[in-house]
mmCIF file of C-alpha atoms in Angstrom:
data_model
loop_
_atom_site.group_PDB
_atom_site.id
_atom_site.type_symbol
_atom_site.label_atom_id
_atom_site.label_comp_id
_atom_site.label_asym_id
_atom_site.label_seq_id
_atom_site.Cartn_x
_atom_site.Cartn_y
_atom_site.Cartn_z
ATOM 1 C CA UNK A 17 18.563 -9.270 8.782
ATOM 2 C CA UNK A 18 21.175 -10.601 6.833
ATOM 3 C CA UNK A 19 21.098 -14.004 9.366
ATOM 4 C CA UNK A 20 17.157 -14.007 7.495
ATOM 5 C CA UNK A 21 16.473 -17.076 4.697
ATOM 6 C CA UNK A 22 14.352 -14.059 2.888
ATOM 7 C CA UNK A 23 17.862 -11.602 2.306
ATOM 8 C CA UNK A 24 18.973 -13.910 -0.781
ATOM 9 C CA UNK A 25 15.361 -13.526 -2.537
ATOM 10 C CA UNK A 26 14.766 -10.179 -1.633
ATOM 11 C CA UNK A 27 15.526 -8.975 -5.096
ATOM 12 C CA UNK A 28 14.033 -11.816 -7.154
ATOM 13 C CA UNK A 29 10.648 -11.379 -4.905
ATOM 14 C CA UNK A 30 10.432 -7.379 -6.191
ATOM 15 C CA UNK A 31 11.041 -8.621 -9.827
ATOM 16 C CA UNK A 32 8.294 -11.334 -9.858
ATOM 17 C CA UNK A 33 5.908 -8.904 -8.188
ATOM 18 C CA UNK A 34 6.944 -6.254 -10.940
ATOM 19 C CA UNK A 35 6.512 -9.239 -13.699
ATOM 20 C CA UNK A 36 3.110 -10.598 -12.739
ATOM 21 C CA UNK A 37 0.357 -9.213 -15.301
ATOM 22 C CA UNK A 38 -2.489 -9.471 -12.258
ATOM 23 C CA UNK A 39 -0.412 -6.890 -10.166
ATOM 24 C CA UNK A 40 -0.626 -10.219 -6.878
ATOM 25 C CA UNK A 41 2.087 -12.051 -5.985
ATOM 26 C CA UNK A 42 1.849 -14.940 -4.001
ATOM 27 C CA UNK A 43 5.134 -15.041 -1.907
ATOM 28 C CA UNK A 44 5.085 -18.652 0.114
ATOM 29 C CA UNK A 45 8.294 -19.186 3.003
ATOM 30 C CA UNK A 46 9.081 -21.453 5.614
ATOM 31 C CA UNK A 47 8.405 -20.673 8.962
ATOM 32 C CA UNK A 48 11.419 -18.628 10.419
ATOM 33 C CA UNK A 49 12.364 -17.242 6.973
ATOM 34 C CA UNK A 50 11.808 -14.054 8.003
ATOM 35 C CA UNK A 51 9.134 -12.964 5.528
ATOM 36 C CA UNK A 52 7.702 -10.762 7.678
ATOM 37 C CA UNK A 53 10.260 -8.106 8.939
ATOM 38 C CA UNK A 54 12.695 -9.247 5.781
ATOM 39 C CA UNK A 55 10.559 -7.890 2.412
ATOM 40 C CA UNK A 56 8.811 -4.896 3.736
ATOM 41 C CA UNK A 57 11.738 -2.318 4.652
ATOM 42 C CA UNK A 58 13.654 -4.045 1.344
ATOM 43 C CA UNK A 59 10.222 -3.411 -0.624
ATOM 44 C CA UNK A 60 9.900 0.293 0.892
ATOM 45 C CA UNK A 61 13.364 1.698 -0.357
ATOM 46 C CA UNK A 62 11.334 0.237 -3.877
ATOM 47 C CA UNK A 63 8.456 2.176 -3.994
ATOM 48 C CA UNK A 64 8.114 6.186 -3.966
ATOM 49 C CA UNK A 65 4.588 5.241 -2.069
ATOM 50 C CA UNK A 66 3.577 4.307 1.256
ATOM 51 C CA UNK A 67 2.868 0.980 1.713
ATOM 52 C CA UNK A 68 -0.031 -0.794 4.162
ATOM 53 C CA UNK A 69 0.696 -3.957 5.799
ATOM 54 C CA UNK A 70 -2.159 -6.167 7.077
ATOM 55 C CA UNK A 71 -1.482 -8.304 9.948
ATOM 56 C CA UNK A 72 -4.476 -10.785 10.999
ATOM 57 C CA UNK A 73 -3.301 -10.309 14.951
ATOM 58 C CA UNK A 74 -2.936 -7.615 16.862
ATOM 59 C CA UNK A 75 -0.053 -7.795 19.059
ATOM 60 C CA UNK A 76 1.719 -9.413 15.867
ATOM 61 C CA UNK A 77 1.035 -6.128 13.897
ATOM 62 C CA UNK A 78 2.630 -4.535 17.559
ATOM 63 C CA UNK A 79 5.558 -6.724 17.119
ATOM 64 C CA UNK A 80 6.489 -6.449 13.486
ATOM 65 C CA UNK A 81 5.908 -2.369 13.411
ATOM 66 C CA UNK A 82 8.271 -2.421 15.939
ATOM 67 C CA UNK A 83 10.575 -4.650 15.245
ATOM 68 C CA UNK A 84 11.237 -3.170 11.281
ATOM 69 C CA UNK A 85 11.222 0.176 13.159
ATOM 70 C CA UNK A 86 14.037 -1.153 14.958
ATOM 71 C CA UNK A 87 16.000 -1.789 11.844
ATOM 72 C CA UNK A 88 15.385 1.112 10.481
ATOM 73 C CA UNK A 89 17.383 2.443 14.010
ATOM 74 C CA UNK A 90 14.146 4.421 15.011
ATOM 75 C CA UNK A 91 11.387 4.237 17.136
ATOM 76 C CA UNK A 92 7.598 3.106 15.769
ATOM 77 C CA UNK A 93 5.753 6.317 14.775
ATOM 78 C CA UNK A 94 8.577 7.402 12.040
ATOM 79 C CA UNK A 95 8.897 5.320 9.193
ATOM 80 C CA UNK A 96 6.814 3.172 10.827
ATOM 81 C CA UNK A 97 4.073 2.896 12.788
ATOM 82 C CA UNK A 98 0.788 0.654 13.059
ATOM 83 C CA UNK A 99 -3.223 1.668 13.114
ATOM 84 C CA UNK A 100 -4.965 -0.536 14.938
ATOM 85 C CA UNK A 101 -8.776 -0.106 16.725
ATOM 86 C CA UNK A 102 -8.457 2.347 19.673
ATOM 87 C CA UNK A 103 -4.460 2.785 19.286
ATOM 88 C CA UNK A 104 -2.786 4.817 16.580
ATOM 89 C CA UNK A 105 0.994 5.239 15.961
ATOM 90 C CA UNK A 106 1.679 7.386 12.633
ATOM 91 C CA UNK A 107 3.386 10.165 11.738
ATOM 92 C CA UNK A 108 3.067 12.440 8.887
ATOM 93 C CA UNK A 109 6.886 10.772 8.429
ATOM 94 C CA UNK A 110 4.950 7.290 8.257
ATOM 95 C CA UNK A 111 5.565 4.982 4.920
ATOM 96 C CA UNK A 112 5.069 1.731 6.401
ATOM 97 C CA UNK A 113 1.486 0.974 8.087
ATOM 98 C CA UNK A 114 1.146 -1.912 9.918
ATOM 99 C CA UNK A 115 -2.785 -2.567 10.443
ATOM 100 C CA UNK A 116 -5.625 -4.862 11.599
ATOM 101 C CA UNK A 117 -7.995 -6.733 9.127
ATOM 102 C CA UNK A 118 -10.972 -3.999 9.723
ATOM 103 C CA UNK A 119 -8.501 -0.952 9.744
ATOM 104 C CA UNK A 120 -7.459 -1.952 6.279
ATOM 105 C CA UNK A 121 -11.089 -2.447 5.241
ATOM 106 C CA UNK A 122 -12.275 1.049 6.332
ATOM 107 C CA UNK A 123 -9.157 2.367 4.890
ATOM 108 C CA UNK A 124 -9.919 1.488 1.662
ATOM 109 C CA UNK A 125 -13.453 2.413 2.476
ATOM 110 C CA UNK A 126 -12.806 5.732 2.970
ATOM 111 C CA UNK A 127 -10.542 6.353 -0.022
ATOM 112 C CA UNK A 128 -11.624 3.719 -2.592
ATOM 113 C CA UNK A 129 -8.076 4.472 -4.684
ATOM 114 C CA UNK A 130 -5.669 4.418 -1.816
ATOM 115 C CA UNK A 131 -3.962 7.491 -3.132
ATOM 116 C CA UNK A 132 -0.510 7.369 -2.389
ATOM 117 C CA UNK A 133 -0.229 3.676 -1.880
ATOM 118 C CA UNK A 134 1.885 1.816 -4.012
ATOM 119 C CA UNK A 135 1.561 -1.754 -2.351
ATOM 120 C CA UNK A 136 -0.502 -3.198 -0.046
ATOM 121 C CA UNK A 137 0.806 -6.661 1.626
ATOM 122 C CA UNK A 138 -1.423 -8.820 3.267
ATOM 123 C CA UNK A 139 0.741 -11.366 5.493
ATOM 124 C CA UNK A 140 -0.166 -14.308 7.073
ATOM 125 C CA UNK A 141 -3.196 -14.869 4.268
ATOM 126 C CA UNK A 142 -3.651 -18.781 5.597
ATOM 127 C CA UNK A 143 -5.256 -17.528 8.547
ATOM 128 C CA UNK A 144 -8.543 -16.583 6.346
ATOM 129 C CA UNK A 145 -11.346 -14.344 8.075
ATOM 130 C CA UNK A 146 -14.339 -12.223 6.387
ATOM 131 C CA UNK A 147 -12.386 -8.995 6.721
ATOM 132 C CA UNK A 148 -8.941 -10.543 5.144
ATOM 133 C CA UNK A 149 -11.261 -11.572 2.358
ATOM 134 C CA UNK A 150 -12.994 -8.623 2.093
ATOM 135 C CA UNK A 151 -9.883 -6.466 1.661
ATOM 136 C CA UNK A 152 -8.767 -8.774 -1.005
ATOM 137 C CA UNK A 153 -12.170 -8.308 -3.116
ATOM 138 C CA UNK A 154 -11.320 -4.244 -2.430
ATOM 139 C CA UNK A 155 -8.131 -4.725 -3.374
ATOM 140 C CA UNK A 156 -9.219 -6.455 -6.609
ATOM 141 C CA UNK A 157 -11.527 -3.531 -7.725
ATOM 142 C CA UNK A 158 -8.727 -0.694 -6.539
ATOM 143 C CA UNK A 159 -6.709 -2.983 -9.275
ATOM 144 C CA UNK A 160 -8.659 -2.644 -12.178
ATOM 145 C CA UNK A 161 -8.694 1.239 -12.295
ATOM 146 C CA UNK A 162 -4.910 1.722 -10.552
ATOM 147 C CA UNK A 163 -2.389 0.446 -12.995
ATOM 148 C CA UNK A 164 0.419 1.629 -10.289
ATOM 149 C CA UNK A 165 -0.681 -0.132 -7.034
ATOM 150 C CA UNK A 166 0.683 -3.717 -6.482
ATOM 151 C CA UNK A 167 -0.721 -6.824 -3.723
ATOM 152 C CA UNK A 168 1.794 -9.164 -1.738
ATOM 153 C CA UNK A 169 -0.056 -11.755 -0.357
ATOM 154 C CA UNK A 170 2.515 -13.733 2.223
ATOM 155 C CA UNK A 171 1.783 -17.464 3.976
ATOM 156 C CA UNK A 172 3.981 -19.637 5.440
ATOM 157 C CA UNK A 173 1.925 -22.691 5.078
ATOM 158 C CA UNK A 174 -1.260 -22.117 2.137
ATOM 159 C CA UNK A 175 -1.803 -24.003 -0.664
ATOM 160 C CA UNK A 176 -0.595 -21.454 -3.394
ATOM 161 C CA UNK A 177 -2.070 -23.090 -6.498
ATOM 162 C CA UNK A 178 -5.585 -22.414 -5.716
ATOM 163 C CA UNK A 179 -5.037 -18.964 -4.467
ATOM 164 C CA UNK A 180 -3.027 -18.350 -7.634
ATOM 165 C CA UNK A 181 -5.027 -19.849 -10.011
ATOM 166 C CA UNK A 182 -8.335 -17.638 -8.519
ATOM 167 C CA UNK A 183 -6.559 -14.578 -8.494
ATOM 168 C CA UNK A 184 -4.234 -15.036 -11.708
ATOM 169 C CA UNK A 185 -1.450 -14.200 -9.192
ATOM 170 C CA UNK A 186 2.391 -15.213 -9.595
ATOM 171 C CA UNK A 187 4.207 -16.955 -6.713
ATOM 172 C CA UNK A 188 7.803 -17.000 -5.409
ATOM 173 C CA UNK A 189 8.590 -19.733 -2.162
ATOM 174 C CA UNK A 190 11.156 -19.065 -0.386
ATOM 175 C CA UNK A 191 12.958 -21.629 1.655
ATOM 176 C CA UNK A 192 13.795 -21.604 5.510
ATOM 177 C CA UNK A 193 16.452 -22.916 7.485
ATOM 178 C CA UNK A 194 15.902 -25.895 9.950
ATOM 179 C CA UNK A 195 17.678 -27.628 12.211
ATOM 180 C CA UNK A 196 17.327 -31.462 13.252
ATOM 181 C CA UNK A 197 15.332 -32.404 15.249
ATOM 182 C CA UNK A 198 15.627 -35.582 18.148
ATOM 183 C CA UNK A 199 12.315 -36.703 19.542
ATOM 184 C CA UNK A 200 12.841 -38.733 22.878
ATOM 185 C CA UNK A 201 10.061 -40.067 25.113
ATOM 186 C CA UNK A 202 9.638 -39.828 28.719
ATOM 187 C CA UNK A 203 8.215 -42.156 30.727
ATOM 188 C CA UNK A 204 6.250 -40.794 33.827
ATOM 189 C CA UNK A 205 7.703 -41.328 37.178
ATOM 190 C CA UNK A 206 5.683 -42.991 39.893
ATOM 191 C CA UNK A 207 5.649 -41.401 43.249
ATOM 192 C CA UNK A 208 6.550 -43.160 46.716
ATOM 193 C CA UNK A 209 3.291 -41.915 47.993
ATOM 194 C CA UNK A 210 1.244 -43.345 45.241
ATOM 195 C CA UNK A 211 0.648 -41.358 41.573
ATOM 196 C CA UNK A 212 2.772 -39.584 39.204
ATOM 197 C CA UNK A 213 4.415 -36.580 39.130
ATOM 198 C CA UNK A 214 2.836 -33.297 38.178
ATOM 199 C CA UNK A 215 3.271 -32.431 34.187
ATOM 200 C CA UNK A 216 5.212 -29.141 35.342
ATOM 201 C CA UNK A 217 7.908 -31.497 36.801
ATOM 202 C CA UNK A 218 7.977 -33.960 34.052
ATOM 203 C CA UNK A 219 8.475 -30.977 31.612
ATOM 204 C CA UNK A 220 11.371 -29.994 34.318
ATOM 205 C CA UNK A 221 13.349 -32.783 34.581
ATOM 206 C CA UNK A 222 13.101 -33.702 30.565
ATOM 207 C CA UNK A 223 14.486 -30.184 30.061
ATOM 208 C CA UNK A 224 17.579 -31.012 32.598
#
């Protein structure tokens, strides 16, 4: 983790979420920065709650589960573990839930105060659905009567000033690291027998 863009901010980013009135911070990062696996085991040593993690895809919320479990030197189920529709991976050991859009929904559903939450982050936010938006409208009520609970809303790519402006949040952006990049173009090569070369052996020889 310490190779991750996100290590430098991790601090600032829990201060600003601390600082905002609304309780929502807007955190904003390049792609690569390593928002997703890089704030939410730095976030949980912050908290004395659990925290719930919404991930728009599934086999992303597989992935990320796994790989902060894998930081933590564990397997998913311990500290973490995810809840998604027909596959379940918790412990009573669990503090970090990584869930689907509905999961989170019914969660909140079925205990309108999240007791024992103390932040709920909902990552990749630019990829807007009905249930992302829906949890966010929850969340905004669970606000009003929990003056404990805290929203991180992550994006690598949305427009924070609406979003901000709408939901009176704060925002932090965190920078990435790139690399150049050379763009070269390939002319297609004619055949002796007449047409041009498949597009698997175009890609092939512009990769040699």
């Amino acid at each position: 983790m310490i190779e991750l863009p996100v290590q430098a901010h991790l601090e600032a980013i829990y201060k600003a979420l601390l600082d905002t009135p609304s309780h929502i911070l807007l955190v904003t990062a390049e792609t690569a920065a390593g928002k997703s696996t890089g704030i939410p085991p730095y976030l949980l040593k912050q908290f004395s709650g659990s925290i719930l993690m919404l991930e728009p895809r599934r086999v992303a919320a597989l992935a990320i589960a796994s790989r902060i479990a894998h930081t933590f030197g564990e397997q998913a189920g311990n500290t973490v573990g995810w809840r998604l529709r027909f596959d379940t991976n918790v412990s009573p050991s669990t503090r970090l839930e990584v869930m689907t859009e509905a999961i989170l929904t019914r969660t909140i559903q079925r205990d309108p105060l999240l007791s024992g939450v103390s932040l709920v982050i909902l990552d990749e936010f630019h990829e807007r659905s009905i249930h992302g938006d829906l949890a966010l409208a929850l969340l905004r009520e669970v606000l009003s009567v929990r003056q404990d609970l805290y929203v991180l809303i992550m994006s690598a790519s949305i427009d924070p000033l609406p979003l901000c402006t709408a939901l009176s949040a704060g925002h932090y952006h965190v920078p990435g690291k790139t690399w150049p990049v050379e763009i070269r173009y390939q002319e297609s090569k004619r055949l002796p027998e007449g047409g041009v070369e498949s597009l698997p052996h175009q890609v092939l020889r512009a990769v040699k």
